[in-house]
Amino acid sequence: MAVHVDTGEHDGAESLRARVAALDGAGVHALTFAPGPDGGLTAIEAASFAAAWTERVGLVAVVNPVHAEPFHLSNQLSSLDRISRGRAGWWLDVVDDVAHARAHGTDPVGSEDATALAQDVAEVVEAARLLWDSWEDGALIADRTTGRFLDAERVRHVDFVGRRFSVKGPALLPRPPQGHVPVLAEARWLPADARDVTVVRAPGETNTVGGPALVDVAVTGEPGHVAAAVGRVVDQIARWAAAAVAGTTGASLVGRQDRGHPRPLVVRLVPDRTEEAWAVVGQVLAALHARGLAAPPPGPGRTLRDHLGLERPEGRAGDPTARPAPEHETTTIGARP
């Protein structure tokens, strides 16, 4: 189970702290963070804040890769993974309108070629992963007795040239605890082998998905009708669980290894901005656990990859776009034109 948190709803740190701590204690497997229409913390800021007040839940930042600087974005996500001890995730929220482009001093990527936008998204993700792999596992030594801080032979120099940007130099930080921060995306933005989790509109779409999938359930709040809303949401998820057992969908509810359906289906509750909706979320979570329709609460020390059944990827030290970092060479960042 996952729950979306609109950072713009919270007028102070205490409000956000209380919400994420309660959801962590309720056995939620992942939280997604995005600013609301009236602003608020950025997704990575909110997820980083939540890392200090949670212990087990995954923390997924909803971030737009378009017009982003991949070097900075990869380091921010790596930092989130490190401070959360391997609980970070990256949801690709692809936005390429004129207003967003102008805010970054450029033009929309896909204004002339529709395929260019997907290419730009794929290149940003690939550049981020190359940067995460630019430090091999074990590169950081920090041994006081020998005076060695790192093994320079295990730090790789990345030379990535994309259609609209280039990146040169190793990352600022060692490899993230998860190796790669899991990427959640719709199939139209990334090929199957580049998606860790595929965002779908309905569980039936998981038949064409090779790995974990995520589907949304909208949660609305109406005064005096909380119980009815809880019943509707629980019944909907129960039907999906029954379909998984019957074999009519290609995935099962996350953590429930139904025979023949090992791929997890993550259900994300997306509440509107009312207290009644949040009351519905709390009761839905309790009901799903009581009926065995949700995975057991996350255990201590487990990463988001663990929750999703994803293996930790090996580093790509031998990638042709990476070479040993020359001594004293300064990291440089190739900005977008």
Short mmCIF file of C-alpha atoms in Angstrom, two decimals:
data_model
loop_
_atom_site.label_atom_id
_atom_site.label_comp_id
_atom_site.label_asym_id
_atom_site.label_seq_id
_atom_site.Cartn_x
_atom_site.Cartn_y
_atom_site.Cartn_z
CA MET A 1 0.00 0.00 0.00
CA ALA A 2 1.06 3.54 -0.73
CA VAL A 3 -0.42 6.93 0.16
CA HIS A 4 0.06 10.29 -1.53
CA VAL A 5 0.96 13.34 0.54
CA ASP A 6 0.28 16.81 -0.88
CA THR A 7 2.93 19.00 0.74
CA GLY A 8 0.87 22.13 0.15
CA GLU A 9 -1.74 20.96 2.64
CA HIS A 10 0.56 21.47 5.60
CA ASP A 11 1.00 24.91 7.09
CA GLY A 12 3.83 23.87 9.36
CA ALA A 13 6.44 21.22 10.06
CA GLU A 14 4.43 19.72 12.91
CA SER A 15 1.45 18.99 10.68
CA LEU A 16 3.59 17.15 8.13
CA ARG A 17 5.55 15.33 10.82
CA ALA A 18 2.39 14.05 12.48
CA ARG A 19 0.94 12.81 9.19
CA VAL A 20 3.99 10.91 7.95
CA ALA A 21 4.65 9.41 11.40
CA ALA A 22 1.06 8.17 11.59
CA LEU A 23 1.26 6.60 8.14
CA ASP A 24 4.58 4.97 8.98
CA GLY A 25 2.97 3.45 12.05
CA ALA A 26 -0.06 2.32 10.04
CA GLY A 27 2.01 -0.12 8.00
CA VAL A 28 2.10 1.83 4.73
CA HIS A 29 4.84 0.64 2.37
CA ALA A 30 5.45 3.91 0.52
CA LEU A 31 4.55 7.58 0.61
CA THR A 32 4.64 9.80 -2.46
CA PHE A 33 5.30 13.51 -2.08
CA ALA A 34 4.45 16.37 -4.44
CA PRO A 35 3.73 20.07 -3.98
CA GLY A 36 0.09 21.08 -4.18
CA PRO A 37 -1.36 23.79 -6.44
CA ASP A 38 -0.55 26.40 -3.81
CA GLY A 39 3.07 25.36 -3.46
CA GLY A 40 4.67 24.05 -0.30
CA LEU A 41 7.90 22.13 0.09
CA THR A 42 9.37 20.51 -2.98
CA ALA A 43 8.94 16.76 -3.20
CA ILE A 44 12.55 16.02 -2.29
CA GLU A 45 12.46 18.51 0.60
CA ALA A 46 9.30 16.92 2.01
CA ALA A 47 10.63 13.38 1.60
CA SER A 48 13.92 14.36 3.25
CA PHE A 49 12.03 15.89 6.16
CA ALA A 50 9.91 12.75 6.47
CA ALA A 51 13.04 10.58 6.60
CA ALA A 52 13.83 11.99 10.04
CA TRP A 53 10.41 11.07 11.43
CA THR A 54 9.85 7.65 9.86
CA GLU A 55 11.64 4.33 10.09
CA ARG A 56 10.13 1.85 7.63
CA VAL A 57 8.00 3.47 4.94
CA GLY A 58 9.40 4.16 1.47
CA LEU A 59 9.72 7.84 0.53
CA VAL A 60 9.00 8.55 -3.14
CA ALA A 61 9.63 12.04 -4.51
CA VAL A 62 7.42 13.05 -7.45
CA VAL A 63 9.86 15.04 -9.60
CA ASN A 64 9.72 16.30 -13.16
CA PRO A 65 12.81 15.22 -15.15
CA VAL A 66 12.11 17.62 -18.01
CA HIS A 67 14.44 20.66 -18.04
CA ALA A 68 16.09 19.31 -14.89
CA GLU A 69 19.85 19.30 -14.44
CA PRO A 70 20.55 15.54 -14.16
CA PHE A 71 23.72 16.06 -12.15
CA HIS A 72 21.95 17.98 -9.40
CA LEU A 73 18.85 15.79 -9.48
CA SER A 74 20.82 12.56 -9.18
CA ASN A 75 22.76 13.91 -6.19
CA GLN A 76 19.57 15.07 -4.48
CA LEU A 77 17.94 11.66 -4.89
CA SER A 78 21.13 9.95 -3.76
CA SER A 79 21.16 12.12 -0.64
CA LEU A 80 17.53 11.20 0.06
CA ASP A 81 18.37 7.51 -0.26
CA ARG A 82 21.29 7.89 2.11
CA ILE A 83 19.51 9.80 4.87
CA SER A 84 16.51 7.43 4.68
CA ARG A 85 18.78 4.35 4.73
CA GLY A 86 17.63 3.04 1.41
CA ARG A 87 13.97 4.07 1.34
CA ALA A 88 14.02 6.64 -1.51
CA GLY A 89 12.09 6.43 -4.77
CA TRP A 90 11.68 8.65 -7.84
CA TRP A 91 8.31 9.07 -9.55
CA LEU A 92 8.65 10.65 -13.00
CA ASP A 93 6.10 13.47 -13.23
CA VAL A 94 6.61 14.57 -16.83
CA VAL A 95 5.54 18.18 -17.45
CA ASP A 96 6.60 20.06 -20.60
CA ASP A 97 4.25 23.01 -20.96
CA VAL A 98 5.27 26.52 -21.96
CA ALA A 99 5.04 27.93 -18.44
CA HIS A 100 7.33 25.26 -17.03
CA ALA A 101 9.82 25.67 -19.88
CA ARG A 102 9.93 29.47 -19.48
CA ALA A 103 10.57 29.09 -15.77
CA HIS A 104 13.77 27.29 -16.75
CA GLY A 105 14.64 29.77 -19.49
CA THR A 106 14.08 27.39 -22.39
CA ASP A 107 11.46 26.02 -24.79
CA PRO A 108 9.26 22.92 -24.44
CA VAL A 109 11.20 19.80 -25.38
CA GLY A 110 8.41 18.18 -27.36
CA SER A 111 7.08 21.29 -29.10
CA GLU A 112 8.29 20.12 -32.52
CA ASP A 113 8.79 16.36 -32.11
CA ALA A 114 6.57 14.28 -29.84
CA THR A 115 9.20 11.55 -29.51
CA ALA A 116 11.79 14.06 -28.32
CA LEU A 117 10.11 14.37 -24.92
CA ALA A 118 10.31 10.65 -24.19
CA GLN A 119 13.92 10.64 -25.37
CA ASP A 120 14.78 13.51 -23.03
CA VAL A 121 13.14 11.72 -20.08
CA ALA A 122 15.01 8.49 -20.84
CA GLU A 123 18.31 10.34 -21.14
CA VAL A 124 17.85 12.10 -17.79
CA VAL A 125 17.18 8.76 -16.08
CA GLU A 126 20.15 7.11 -17.79
CA ALA A 127 22.47 9.97 -16.83
CA ALA A 128 21.31 9.79 -13.21
CA ARG A 129 21.97 6.06 -13.08
CA LEU A 130 25.42 6.45 -14.60
CA LEU A 131 26.24 9.03 -11.95
CA TRP A 132 25.00 6.69 -9.19
CA ASP A 133 27.31 4.03 -10.61
CA SER A 134 30.29 6.41 -10.88
CA TRP A 135 31.25 5.35 -7.36
CA GLU A 136 31.68 1.61 -7.12
CA ASP A 137 30.54 -0.14 -3.96
CA GLY A 138 33.36 0.02 -1.46
CA ALA A 139 34.96 3.11 -2.96
CA LEU A 140 34.56 5.04 0.29
CA ILE A 141 37.11 3.74 2.80
CA ALA A 142 37.37 6.44 5.51
CA ASP A 143 40.08 4.52 7.37
CA ARG A 144 41.77 6.66 10.00
CA THR A 145 44.52 4.14 10.68
CA THR A 146 45.78 4.24 7.09
CA GLY A 147 44.69 7.79 6.32
CA ARG A 148 42.82 6.65 3.22
CA PHE A 149 39.49 8.32 2.49
CA LEU A 150 38.57 6.55 -0.73
CA ASP A 151 39.84 4.11 -3.31
CA ALA A 152 40.36 6.33 -6.35
CA GLU A 153 40.39 3.31 -8.66
CA ARG A 154 36.74 2.73 -7.80
CA VAL A 155 35.56 6.23 -8.73
CA ARG A 156 34.57 6.47 -12.38
CA HIS A 157 34.47 9.55 -14.60
CA VAL A 158 31.18 9.81 -16.48
CA ASP A 159 31.04 11.30 -19.98
CA PHE A 160 27.40 11.36 -21.03
CA VAL A 161 26.19 13.30 -24.06
CA GLY A 162 22.47 13.51 -24.66
CA ARG A 163 20.34 15.29 -27.21
CA ARG A 164 19.90 18.42 -25.08
CA PHE A 165 22.46 18.15 -22.30
CA SER A 166 25.74 16.56 -21.30
CA VAL A 167 27.17 15.45 -17.96
CA LYS A 168 30.86 15.11 -17.19
CA GLY A 169 32.46 14.00 -13.95
CA PRO A 170 31.67 11.56 -11.11
CA ALA A 171 28.84 12.12 -8.65
CA LEU A 172 29.44 14.13 -5.50
CA LEU A 173 28.35 11.24 -3.27
CA PRO A 174 29.08 7.52 -2.97
CA ARG A 175 26.67 5.06 -4.57
CA PRO A 176 23.17 5.15 -2.99
CA PRO A 177 22.36 2.38 -0.48
CA GLN A 178 19.93 0.85 -3.00
CA GLY A 179 22.46 1.05 -5.82
CA HIS A 180 19.90 2.84 -7.98
CA VAL A 181 16.97 4.78 -6.54
CA PRO A 182 13.86 2.94 -7.86
CA VAL A 183 12.17 4.76 -10.75
CA LEU A 184 8.37 4.78 -11.10
CA ALA A 185 7.04 5.79 -14.51
CA GLU A 186 4.31 5.29 -17.07
CA ALA A 187 5.14 3.00 -19.98
CA ARG A 188 4.98 5.88 -22.47
CA TRP A 189 7.99 7.58 -20.88
CA LEU A 190 10.46 4.75 -20.42
CA PRO A 191 11.04 1.34 -22.02
CA ALA A 192 10.28 -1.69 -19.88
CA ASP A 193 13.90 -2.38 -18.97
CA ALA A 194 14.31 1.19 -17.67
CA ARG A 195 11.25 1.16 -15.38
CA ASP A 196 11.47 -0.32 -11.89
CA VAL A 197 7.73 0.22 -11.27
CA THR A 198 5.16 0.86 -13.99
CA VAL A 199 2.37 3.30 -13.22
CA VAL A 200 -0.90 1.99 -14.71
CA ARG A 201 -4.47 3.27 -14.86
CA ALA A 202 -6.14 -0.06 -14.03
CA PRO A 203 -4.94 -3.42 -12.65
CA GLY A 204 -5.80 -5.13 -15.95
CA GLU A 205 -2.94 -3.25 -17.62
CA THR A 206 -0.45 -5.24 -15.53
CA ASN A 207 -0.78 -8.15 -17.97
CA THR A 208 1.74 -6.35 -20.20
CA VAL A 209 4.02 -5.25 -17.37
CA GLY A 210 7.05 -7.33 -16.53
CA GLY A 211 7.67 -6.01 -13.02
CA PRO A 212 5.91 -4.26 -10.14
CA ALA A 213 2.99 -2.00 -11.04
CA LEU A 214 1.20 0.83 -9.24
CA VAL A 215 -2.41 1.93 -9.60
CA ASP A 216 -4.21 4.87 -7.95
CA VAL A 217 -7.43 4.93 -5.96
CA ALA A 218 -8.95 8.37 -5.43
CA VAL A 219 -10.23 8.97 -1.90
CA THR A 220 -12.83 11.68 -1.44
CA GLY A 221 -14.13 13.03 1.81
CA GLU A 222 -17.67 14.13 2.51
CA PRO A 223 -18.93 15.10 5.96
CA GLY A 224 -21.14 12.39 7.41
CA HIS A 225 -20.27 9.80 4.77
CA VAL A 226 -16.87 8.50 5.90
CA ALA A 227 -18.09 4.94 6.51
CA ALA A 228 -19.65 4.72 3.05
CA ALA A 229 -16.45 5.98 1.43
CA VAL A 230 -14.39 3.44 3.36
CA GLY A 231 -16.66 0.65 2.15
CA ARG A 232 -16.36 1.71 -1.49
CA VAL A 233 -12.57 1.86 -1.44
CA VAL A 234 -12.15 -1.44 0.42
CA ASP A 235 -14.61 -3.21 -1.89
CA GLN A 236 -12.76 -1.91 -4.95
CA ILE A 237 -9.42 -3.19 -3.68
CA ALA A 238 -11.00 -6.50 -2.65
CA ARG A 239 -12.21 -7.00 -6.23
CA TRP A 240 -8.68 -6.40 -7.51
CA ALA A 241 -7.33 -8.94 -5.02
CA ALA A 242 -9.90 -11.51 -6.15
CA ALA A 243 -9.00 -10.88 -9.79
CA ALA A 244 -5.31 -11.45 -9.00
CA VAL A 245 -6.08 -14.79 -7.36
CA ALA A 246 -8.31 -15.78 -10.29
CA GLY A 247 -5.55 -14.95 -12.73
CA THR A 248 -7.28 -12.19 -14.65
CA THR A 249 -4.58 -9.65 -13.82
CA GLY A 250 -0.84 -10.00 -14.14
CA ALA A 251 0.07 -8.90 -10.63
CA SER A 252 -0.94 -9.44 -7.02
CA LEU A 253 -1.35 -7.01 -4.17
CA VAL A 254 2.07 -6.04 -2.90
CA GLY A 255 3.44 -8.62 -0.50
CA ARG A 256 0.78 -11.21 -1.36
CA GLN A 257 2.52 -13.87 -3.44
CA ASP A 258 -0.57 -15.38 -5.04
CA ARG A 259 0.27 -18.52 -6.96
CA GLY A 260 1.39 -17.70 -10.48
CA HIS A 261 1.37 -13.95 -9.82
CA PRO A 262 4.69 -13.00 -8.22
CA ARG A 263 4.68 -9.41 -9.47
CA PRO A 264 3.45 -6.98 -6.82
CA LEU A 265 0.64 -4.51 -7.43
CA VAL A 266 0.99 -1.40 -5.32
CA VAL A 267 -2.27 0.40 -4.60
CA ARG A 268 -1.81 4.11 -3.90
CA LEU A 269 -4.50 5.99 -2.00
CA VAL A 270 -4.77 9.60 -3.20
CA PRO A 271 -6.92 11.62 -0.78
CA ASP A 272 -8.41 14.98 -1.60
CA ARG A 273 -7.57 17.92 0.65
CA THR A 274 -10.21 17.32 3.32
CA GLU A 275 -9.87 15.92 6.81
CA GLU A 276 -12.71 13.51 6.00
CA ALA A 277 -10.63 12.01 3.20
CA TRP A 278 -7.74 11.44 5.58
CA ALA A 279 -10.14 9.78 8.00
CA VAL A 280 -11.15 7.47 5.16
CA VAL A 281 -7.49 6.66 4.44
CA GLY A 282 -6.84 5.66 8.05
CA GLN A 283 -9.88 3.39 8.22
CA VAL A 284 -9.18 1.85 4.80
CA LEU A 285 -5.66 0.92 5.85
CA ALA A 286 -6.92 -0.70 9.05
CA ALA A 287 -9.65 -2.60 7.17
CA LEU A 288 -7.28 -3.90 4.50
CA HIS A 289 -4.83 -5.24 7.07
CA ALA A 290 -7.68 -6.80 9.07
CA ARG A 291 -9.00 -8.61 5.97
CA GLY A 292 -5.57 -9.70 4.78
CA LEU A 293 -5.83 -7.59 1.63
CA ALA A 294 -2.57 -5.74 2.21
CA ALA A 295 0.97 -6.87 2.75
CA PRO A 296 2.26 -7.09 6.31
CA PRO A 297 3.74 -3.83 7.59
CA PRO A 298 7.31 -3.20 6.44
CA GLY A 299 9.99 -4.68 8.63
CA PRO A 300 12.87 -2.67 10.11
CA GLY A 301 15.97 -2.21 8.02
CA ARG A 302 14.27 -3.00 4.70
CA THR A 303 14.72 -0.82 1.64
CA LEU A 304 12.09 0.31 -0.84
CA ARG A 305 13.56 -2.21 -3.27
CA ASP A 306 12.94 -4.90 -0.67
CA HIS A 307 9.29 -3.85 -0.37
CA LEU A 308 8.89 -4.04 -4.15
CA GLY A 309 10.73 -7.31 -4.65
CA LEU A 310 13.47 -5.61 -6.68
CA GLU A 311 17.08 -6.76 -6.58
CA ARG A 312 19.84 -4.30 -5.89
CA PRO A 313 21.53 -3.64 -9.26
CA GLU A 314 25.20 -4.23 -9.84
CA GLY A 315 27.30 -1.19 -10.67
CA ARG A 316 28.33 -0.54 -14.26
CA ALA A 317 32.04 0.12 -13.76
CA GLY A 318 32.80 -1.15 -17.25
CA ASP A 319 30.27 1.05 -19.02
CA PRO A 320 31.79 2.74 -22.10
CA THR A 321 30.58 6.14 -20.90
CA ALA A 322 32.60 5.79 -17.67
CA ARG A 323 36.35 5.81 -17.13
CA PRO A 324 38.61 6.14 -14.05
CA ALA A 325 38.51 9.68 -12.67
CA PRO A 326 41.91 11.35 -13.23
CA GLU A 327 43.59 12.50 -10.06
CA HIS A 328 42.75 16.09 -9.08
CA GLU A 329 40.24 16.43 -11.94
CA THR A 330 37.33 18.61 -10.95
CA THR A 331 33.76 17.48 -11.45
CA THR A 332 32.10 19.53 -14.15
CA ILE A 333 28.45 19.83 -15.04
CA GLY A 334 27.26 20.17 -18.60
CA ALA A 335 24.22 22.46 -18.44
CA ARG A 336 21.30 22.29 -20.81
CA PRO A 337 21.43 24.76 -23.69
#
